[in-house]
XYZ file of C-alpha atoms in Angstrom:
535
model
C -34.732 106.842 -16.381
C -36.347 109.935 -14.916
C -35.465 110.922 -11.416
C -38.004 110.133 -8.752
C -38.978 113.368 -7.025
C -37.465 113.584 -3.579
C -39.885 112.733 -0.817
C -40.664 115.551 1.571
C -37.855 115.835 4.086
C -38.168 114.733 7.685
C -38.681 117.637 10.075
C -35.809 118.110 12.466
C -37.733 119.368 15.463
C -40.632 117.759 17.287
C -42.077 117.528 20.719
C -39.792 115.677 23.052
C -42.252 112.984 24.075
C -43.602 112.197 20.611
C -40.428 112.051 18.539
C -39.711 108.336 18.885
C -43.258 107.352 18.040
C -43.227 109.794 15.145
C -40.022 108.451 13.660
C -40.837 104.792 14.211
C -44.390 104.929 12.945
C -45.404 108.086 11.164
C -42.143 108.655 9.283
C -41.926 105.068 8.099
C -45.614 105.115 7.199
C -45.225 108.322 5.214
C -42.304 106.905 3.266
C -43.935 103.541 2.592
C -47.690 103.809 2.755
C -49.116 107.336 2.626
C -46.725 109.701 0.829
C -48.779 112.791 0.182
C -46.982 114.158 -2.825
C -45.458 111.162 -4.613
C -48.158 108.518 -4.409
C -46.597 106.457 -7.208
C -43.398 106.165 -5.161
C -45.345 105.146 -2.081
C -47.274 102.512 -4.021
C -44.058 101.152 -5.497
C -42.436 100.922 -2.075
C -45.541 99.277 -0.625
C -45.489 96.708 -3.431
C -41.811 95.965 -2.797
C -42.503 95.536 0.917
C -45.443 93.185 0.347
C -43.615 91.075 -2.231
C -40.473 90.921 -0.092
C -42.391 89.676 2.930
C -44.361 87.234 0.764
C -41.117 85.809 -0.635
C -39.928 85.060 2.889
C -43.228 83.485 3.895
C -42.897 80.821 1.225
C -42.200 77.435 2.864
C -42.223 79.161 6.250
C -43.275 75.861 7.849
C -40.548 73.829 6.124
C -38.733 71.448 8.506
C -35.136 72.337 9.294
C -33.722 70.188 6.506
C -32.539 72.856 4.064
C -28.908 73.760 3.388
C -28.490 75.553 6.717
C -30.194 72.789 8.709
C -27.417 72.255 11.231
C -27.277 75.898 12.360
C -31.037 76.214 12.606
C -31.404 72.933 14.505
C -28.937 74.155 17.112
C -31.006 77.320 17.651
C -34.232 75.304 17.586
C -32.808 72.850 20.141
C -31.988 75.737 22.475
C -35.576 76.958 22.107
C -37.035 73.531 22.819
C -34.740 73.039 25.817
C -35.928 76.373 27.201
C -39.482 75.141 26.712
C -38.844 71.750 28.338
C -36.297 72.766 30.946
C -37.783 75.758 32.712
C -36.740 78.855 30.710
C -33.261 79.266 32.187
C -32.357 82.189 29.934
C -28.713 82.422 30.988
C -28.058 78.739 30.225
C -28.650 77.900 26.545
C -28.572 74.133 26.083
C -27.811 71.983 23.027
C -28.532 68.264 22.477
C -25.171 66.824 21.421
C -23.414 66.712 24.801
C -24.552 63.195 25.604
C -24.994 62.581 29.334
C -23.866 66.129 30.241
C -26.113 69.165 30.622
C -24.997 70.637 27.305
C -24.858 74.275 28.378
C -22.933 76.287 25.795
C -21.740 79.821 25.194
C -23.914 81.485 22.580
C -25.163 84.822 21.397
C -27.780 86.499 23.603
C -30.545 83.859 23.215
C -33.510 86.209 22.937
C -34.713 84.593 19.683
C -34.941 80.992 20.943
C -36.327 82.270 24.245
C -39.157 84.158 22.505
C -39.804 81.083 20.354
C -40.034 78.939 23.501
C -42.600 81.315 24.975
C -44.635 81.061 21.775
C -44.431 77.259 22.001
C -46.426 77.494 25.223
C -49.379 78.892 23.288
C -49.061 77.423 19.788
C -46.987 74.271 20.223
C -43.584 73.567 18.711
C -43.578 74.527 15.027
C -40.818 75.519 12.625
C -42.724 78.585 11.432
C -42.489 80.155 14.883
C -38.711 80.254 14.811
C -38.526 81.294 11.161
C -41.089 84.080 11.500
C -38.898 86.149 13.835
C -36.458 86.898 11.017
C -39.355 87.750 8.688
C -40.880 90.177 11.182
C -37.639 92.018 11.931
C -36.778 92.230 8.241
C -40.213 93.702 7.546
C -39.766 96.281 10.309
C -36.293 97.275 9.126
C -37.096 97.719 5.426
C -38.634 101.228 5.732
C -35.630 102.342 7.775
C -33.246 101.033 5.133
C -35.106 103.090 2.535
C -34.949 106.188 4.735
C -31.257 105.647 5.443
C -30.315 105.381 1.767
C -32.569 108.326 0.917
C -30.676 110.504 3.388
C -27.349 109.533 1.793
C -28.028 109.094 -1.936
C -31.540 110.487 -2.536
C -34.994 109.061 -3.219
C -34.380 107.380 -6.567
C -31.349 105.529 -5.290
C -33.290 104.553 -2.156
C -36.113 102.974 -4.170
C -33.653 100.934 -6.241
C -31.649 100.003 -3.162
C -34.801 98.833 -1.377
C -35.642 96.619 -4.352
C -32.162 95.064 -4.475
C -31.980 94.632 -0.717
C -35.378 92.932 -0.608
C -34.732 90.300 -3.267
C -31.060 89.413 -2.971
C -30.797 85.584 -2.733
C -28.745 85.582 0.452
C -31.108 87.977 2.181
C -34.250 86.128 1.093
C -33.047 82.793 2.414
C -31.491 84.148 5.595
C -34.625 86.225 6.114
C -36.734 83.132 6.784
C -34.169 81.048 8.680
C -34.226 80.441 12.426
C -30.895 82.147 12.935
C -29.765 85.422 14.528
C -28.189 86.991 11.441
C -31.120 88.808 9.814
C -32.580 90.011 13.147
C -29.156 91.375 14.075
C -28.680 93.074 10.698
C -32.203 94.524 10.830
C -31.559 96.098 14.224
C -28.200 97.425 13.015
C -29.904 99.175 10.087
C -32.548 100.673 12.364
C -29.889 101.819 14.825
C -27.744 103.326 12.076
C -30.693 105.313 10.755
C -31.592 106.702 14.173
C -27.969 107.563 14.839
C -27.986 109.545 11.602
C -31.123 111.326 12.786
C -29.382 112.092 16.069
C -26.511 113.778 14.261
C -29.175 116.121 12.849
C -31.435 116.832 15.799
C -29.527 115.644 18.913
C -32.808 114.524 20.428
C -32.667 112.027 23.265
C -35.356 109.869 21.690
C -33.295 109.399 18.539
C -30.248 108.809 20.700
C -31.799 106.063 22.817
C -33.538 104.442 19.849
C -30.156 104.170 18.105
C -28.270 102.992 21.185
C -30.809 100.318 22.130
C -31.113 99.000 18.582
C -27.335 98.753 18.169
C -26.963 97.147 21.579
C -29.528 94.463 20.735
C -27.938 93.927 17.345
C -24.541 93.155 18.873
C -26.071 91.063 21.656
C -27.911 88.925 19.120
C -24.839 88.582 16.871
C -21.474 89.840 18.048
C -20.166 90.177 14.490
C -22.491 93.179 14.121
C -19.741 95.125 15.866
C -18.628 96.131 12.355
C -21.528 98.604 12.325
C -19.360 100.881 14.463
C -17.352 101.835 11.370
C -20.216 103.774 9.729
C -21.519 104.859 13.137
C -18.262 106.538 14.112
C -17.955 108.071 10.650
C -21.215 110.000 11.059
C -20.159 112.361 13.874
C -16.988 113.257 11.997
C -18.885 113.817 8.746
C -21.398 115.998 10.612
C -18.789 118.510 11.705
C -18.586 121.880 10.087
C -22.027 122.884 8.856
C -22.907 125.960 10.940
C -26.191 126.419 9.126
C -27.685 123.247 10.641
C -28.154 121.903 14.166
C -25.485 119.243 13.970
C -22.816 117.910 16.261
C -19.566 119.798 16.469
C -17.520 117.288 18.436
C -14.100 118.424 17.300
C -14.341 121.990 16.102
C -16.426 123.359 18.938
C -15.355 120.736 21.503
C -18.931 120.410 22.603
C -18.620 118.707 26.005
C -22.235 117.571 26.023
C -21.923 115.880 22.637
C -18.804 114.066 23.751
C -20.572 112.781 26.845
C -23.533 111.698 24.742
C -21.241 109.805 22.415
C -19.540 108.068 25.345
C -22.959 107.192 26.763
C -23.983 105.796 23.391
C -20.910 103.558 23.266
C -21.577 102.409 26.831
C -25.189 101.475 26.081
C -24.213 99.731 22.866
C -21.172 97.833 24.155
C -21.420 97.193 27.908
C -24.431 94.812 27.819
C -22.715 92.762 25.107
C -19.441 92.683 27.039
C -21.274 91.428 30.115
C -23.233 88.785 28.224
C -20.339 87.423 26.171
C -18.140 87.230 29.269
C -20.896 85.179 30.888
C -21.175 83.015 27.750
C -17.421 82.412 27.824
C -17.654 81.341 31.463
C -20.468 78.922 30.605
C -18.326 77.388 27.868
C -15.434 77.026 30.279
C -17.488 75.395 33.031
C -19.722 72.960 31.164
C -19.095 70.096 28.754
C -18.759 70.223 25.729
C -16.957 73.522 26.493
C -18.244 75.052 23.294
C -18.458 78.736 22.456
C -20.395 79.435 19.265
C -18.190 81.063 16.637
C -14.941 80.135 18.378
C -12.147 79.400 15.930
C -13.467 81.682 13.226
C -10.701 84.264 13.722
C -8.129 82.822 11.359
C -6.553 84.355 8.258
C -6.593 81.985 5.302
C -4.859 81.786 1.938
C -5.612 83.790 -1.172
C -7.582 80.955 -2.786
C -9.897 80.856 0.239
C -10.793 84.527 -0.121
C -11.109 84.178 -3.870
C -13.749 81.494 -3.354
C -15.634 83.658 -0.874
C -15.569 86.618 -3.275
C -16.780 84.471 -6.168
C -19.594 82.918 -4.136
C -20.657 86.325 -2.800
C -20.678 88.005 -6.204
C -22.472 85.186 -7.992
C -24.851 83.203 -5.808
C -25.231 85.453 -2.748
C -25.755 88.802 -4.500
C -26.199 87.758 -8.174
C -23.838 89.076 -10.887
C -26.315 91.857 -11.731
C -26.229 93.337 -8.237
C -22.481 92.785 -7.882
C -21.736 94.659 -11.120
C -24.135 97.497 -10.340
C -22.696 97.834 -6.829
C -19.155 97.950 -8.184
C -20.107 100.747 -10.565
C -21.979 102.553 -7.803
C -18.863 102.491 -5.654
C -17.250 104.847 -8.188
C -20.206 107.011 -9.262
C -22.119 107.424 -5.984
C -22.423 111.057 -4.856
C -19.940 111.963 -2.128
C -21.755 114.759 -0.387
C -22.251 115.027 3.314
C -22.406 111.538 4.843
C -21.715 110.208 1.330
C -18.936 107.934 2.595
C -21.103 106.076 5.111
C -21.407 102.933 3.003
C -17.719 103.143 2.056
C -16.796 102.869 5.721
C -19.226 100.006 6.238
C -17.752 98.236 3.211
C -14.187 98.742 4.436
C -15.119 97.291 7.826
C -16.736 94.284 6.165
C -13.695 93.601 3.968
C -11.491 93.698 7.054
C -13.959 91.431 8.854
C -13.899 88.844 6.057
C -10.099 88.854 6.007
C -9.567 88.583 9.764
C -12.368 86.060 10.307
C -11.334 84.152 7.226
C -12.202 80.692 8.506
C -15.502 81.836 10.000
C -16.561 83.231 6.640
C -16.823 79.706 5.242
C -20.471 80.198 6.243
C -22.030 82.543 3.733
C -24.395 84.139 6.250
C -21.403 85.957 7.707
C -21.342 88.048 4.525
C -24.972 89.135 4.987
C -24.073 92.780 5.883
C -22.633 93.106 2.379
C -26.211 92.960 1.048
C -27.382 96.424 2.230
C -24.008 97.885 1.263
C -24.195 96.445 -2.262
C -27.860 97.437 -2.578
C -27.116 101.061 -1.625
C -24.269 101.387 -4.111
C -26.330 99.690 -6.821
C -29.126 102.171 -6.155
C -26.660 105.039 -6.549
C -25.471 103.552 -9.850
C -29.049 103.312 -11.147
C -29.622 106.966 -10.290
C -26.400 108.032 -12.004
C -27.059 106.192 -15.244
C -30.748 107.089 -15.214
C -29.921 110.785 -15.007
C -27.741 110.449 -18.101
C -30.355 108.766 -20.296
C -32.403 111.354 -22.131
C -34.891 108.962 -23.750
C -37.776 107.991 -21.476
C -38.464 104.852 -23.506
C -34.851 103.756 -23.264
C -34.862 104.389 -19.528
C -38.014 102.309 -19.049
C -36.669 99.487 -21.227
C -33.374 99.373 -19.352
C -35.189 99.464 -16.011
C -37.333 96.496 -17.021
C -34.273 94.633 -18.269
C -32.391 95.305 -15.046
C -35.218 94.331 -12.696
C -36.151 91.284 -14.773
C -32.628 89.915 -15.047
C -31.990 90.471 -11.342
C -35.258 88.775 -10.371
C -34.577 85.753 -12.593
C -31.027 85.310 -11.312
C -32.166 85.766 -7.730
C -34.730 83.000 -8.156
C -32.157 80.728 -9.781
C -29.646 81.144 -6.966
C -32.019 81.067 -3.999
C -34.032 78.032 -5.091
C -31.281 75.414 -4.457
C -30.920 76.603 -0.861
C -34.440 75.383 -0.065
C -33.679 71.876 -1.304
C -33.296 69.241 1.362
C -29.823 68.343 2.519
C -30.847 66.727 5.812
C -34.144 64.912 5.162
C -32.547 61.558 5.960
C -31.383 62.969 9.298
C -34.883 64.134 10.137
C -36.354 60.771 9.113
C -33.852 58.959 11.318
C -34.613 61.332 14.182
C -38.364 60.806 13.914
C -37.839 57.031 13.889
C -35.635 57.237 16.969
C -38.342 59.234 18.685
C -40.773 56.366 18.047
C -38.652 53.366 18.990
C -36.370 54.568 21.782
C -37.126 55.548 25.395
C -36.983 59.232 26.253
C -33.743 58.775 28.226
C -31.901 57.035 25.365
C -28.456 58.365 24.508
C -27.758 58.331 20.786
C -24.450 58.008 18.940
C -25.103 59.624 15.566
C -22.846 59.280 12.528
C -24.372 62.476 11.176
C -21.467 64.457 9.675
C -21.807 66.914 12.555
C -25.388 67.971 11.759
C -27.575 67.972 14.929
C -30.823 67.492 12.983
C -31.103 63.884 14.229
C -30.998 65.006 17.848
C -33.522 67.784 17.348
C -36.157 65.633 15.656
C -35.569 62.590 17.861
C -35.846 64.779 20.987
C -32.989 62.727 22.384
C -29.544 63.609 23.682
C -26.349 62.066 22.384
C -23.039 62.581 20.632
C -21.799 63.168 17.141
C -19.666 60.324 15.842
C -16.687 60.669 15.635
C -16.301 63.238 18.375
C -13.826 64.781 20.772
C -15.194 66.647 23.781
C -18.565 66.605 22.081
C -17.328 68.291 18.887
C -17.618 66.423 15.588
C -14.206 65.208 14.390
C -14.935 63.922 10.892
C -14.580 60.544 9.216
C -12.640 57.712 10.935
C -9.124 57.159 9.645
C -9.593 53.379 9.991
C -11.702 50.754 11.764
C -9.711 51.029 14.970
C -10.342 54.765 15.134
C -14.108 54.163 14.902
C -14.053 51.280 17.413
C -12.150 53.259 20.033
C -14.520 56.237 19.833
C -17.651 54.092 19.870
C -16.498 52.080 22.889
C -15.657 55.275 24.747
C -19.193 56.532 24.190
C -20.692 53.180 25.233
C -18.879 53.461 28.523
C -20.446 56.910 28.958
C -23.915 55.391 28.618
C -24.712 55.376 24.881
C -27.666 53.091 24.160
C -28.157 53.410 20.406
C -26.122 54.207 17.311
C -27.502 55.474 14.019
C -26.079 55.809 10.512
C -27.680 57.755 7.677
C -27.322 57.743 3.910
C -24.226 59.917 4.212
C -22.451 57.455 6.514
C -23.905 54.000 5.776
C -20.842 53.390 3.623
C -18.773 53.207 6.805
C -20.216 49.743 7.428
C -18.654 48.527 4.174
C -15.486 50.590 4.182
C -14.497 49.685 7.766
C -15.160 45.899 7.964
C -13.566 45.373 11.394
C -15.688 48.159 12.804
C -18.841 46.691 11.207
C -18.010 43.279 12.659
C -17.522 44.717 16.145
C -20.808 46.578 15.876
C -22.647 43.417 14.786
C -21.274 41.571 17.816
C -22.382 44.216 20.311
C -25.593 45.665 18.875
C -28.862 44.650 17.215
C -30.485 46.368 14.248
C -33.752 47.982 15.366
C -34.730 49.774 12.149
C -33.292 50.008 8.655
C -34.139 51.721 5.389
C -32.335 53.248 2.436
C -32.021 56.439 4.460
C -30.761 55.157 7.817
C -29.895 52.191 10.029
C -30.454 52.194 13.795
C -28.730 49.819 16.229
C -29.392 49.156 19.898
C -26.459 48.067 22.033
C -27.005 44.637 23.559
C -27.191 44.557 27.322
C -24.189 42.936 28.986
C -21.888 42.990 25.952
C -18.522 44.680 26.136
């Protein structure tokens, strides 16, 4: 595998006013679209970019019924409530708080807010919410290439860009109405500009990095792990007198220290303010819910073993996992060469400490760029040690082909419906119930019914609005249902996942038959309306 010639380096000095535009547009364009000396590299990168975006545009208008339906429907509900309720940005609102307002503590809700604005012009469509992740991924991809090129060289950067673009976890998350890919994309952009700042100390690079990192953490607080590689860079930049780099320790440069403190302030203070506000919202309003609460919990060894197995197999594919593991040992360790090591160490610590939270695979999304970078370094190492051009080409085709096939195999099941019956029940409720109906939904904790019915209500069973699982017996179900009736519930719905309750809990089914009338029934759901005057 012959080495790809290194793209022409980025100049370190530019006019003060034009640097940000130059880096954001011209540098990315040079690397991806109009490389003057290595046109074959530019064409390859352009093809990767186009195919990566195209992969995320597939089924972009799919209803929120896939395997991450519940998380997306919560975000989509916040967007629709902004649209319907007057764009109260500081008060994100969900649908499963019944007769209460449903204000909750969430991440900085810029994504649902932007979606709600778009609804004003285009109507409410799933593709609007999904497209935000696609757009931010597309913007970040050139910066990921440039970041890896600075650390491991051009050949590794091309391979890393390929792996990063088509990893199953990243493809699926990259078209989901969730904050994870937008947050990761901004973190990558911020990390690249921070690296540029360690070279040129220009204010434009500085503010581009600080703002991108700040937005990343605001959108998803777990992006705080990006501070591990960020804080590594100034230390790694010390001690090269031949270049204009920071000398925070050796020269005790007071200005650089102040800049670094300012960077931390810009990156952290807005998030601290917002998340304190979000915590106060959760404390004040029913259902007193703060998104992500409870995730900080260390689990047993088997728990982490399952996460590692899922990550290595279905999230990354075995091909990428193996190549990344090899790259961890053979990657060049020159200046800044440990950046991805520090990011990896922070992510391992994150997975351990937030053990319970990592039951959701999207929390491992930052492992994708780390694995892709190390895999790119491994490809460069082995390619440089293969003397036969034909052998290098054959192995490259084998590697790309096997990775692409496995990626398709593992991403395809994620698109399959896991909540279609919930959507069908929700659409039926929207037809047959008044707009002020309050729904009790035996929905396994998935809010899809509420989103598509455009009705408020409660999960069943619930405690303080939070889903509490399957009833232990008929009495457990009766007590919870009667409590919700007293709070104003007008309808109750069961879906394919919970219709068995009506057979398994006969006393509960009898009580329901005495107090409610079936309004609609199918193989997918059954909807009851509580009879007026019954107790």
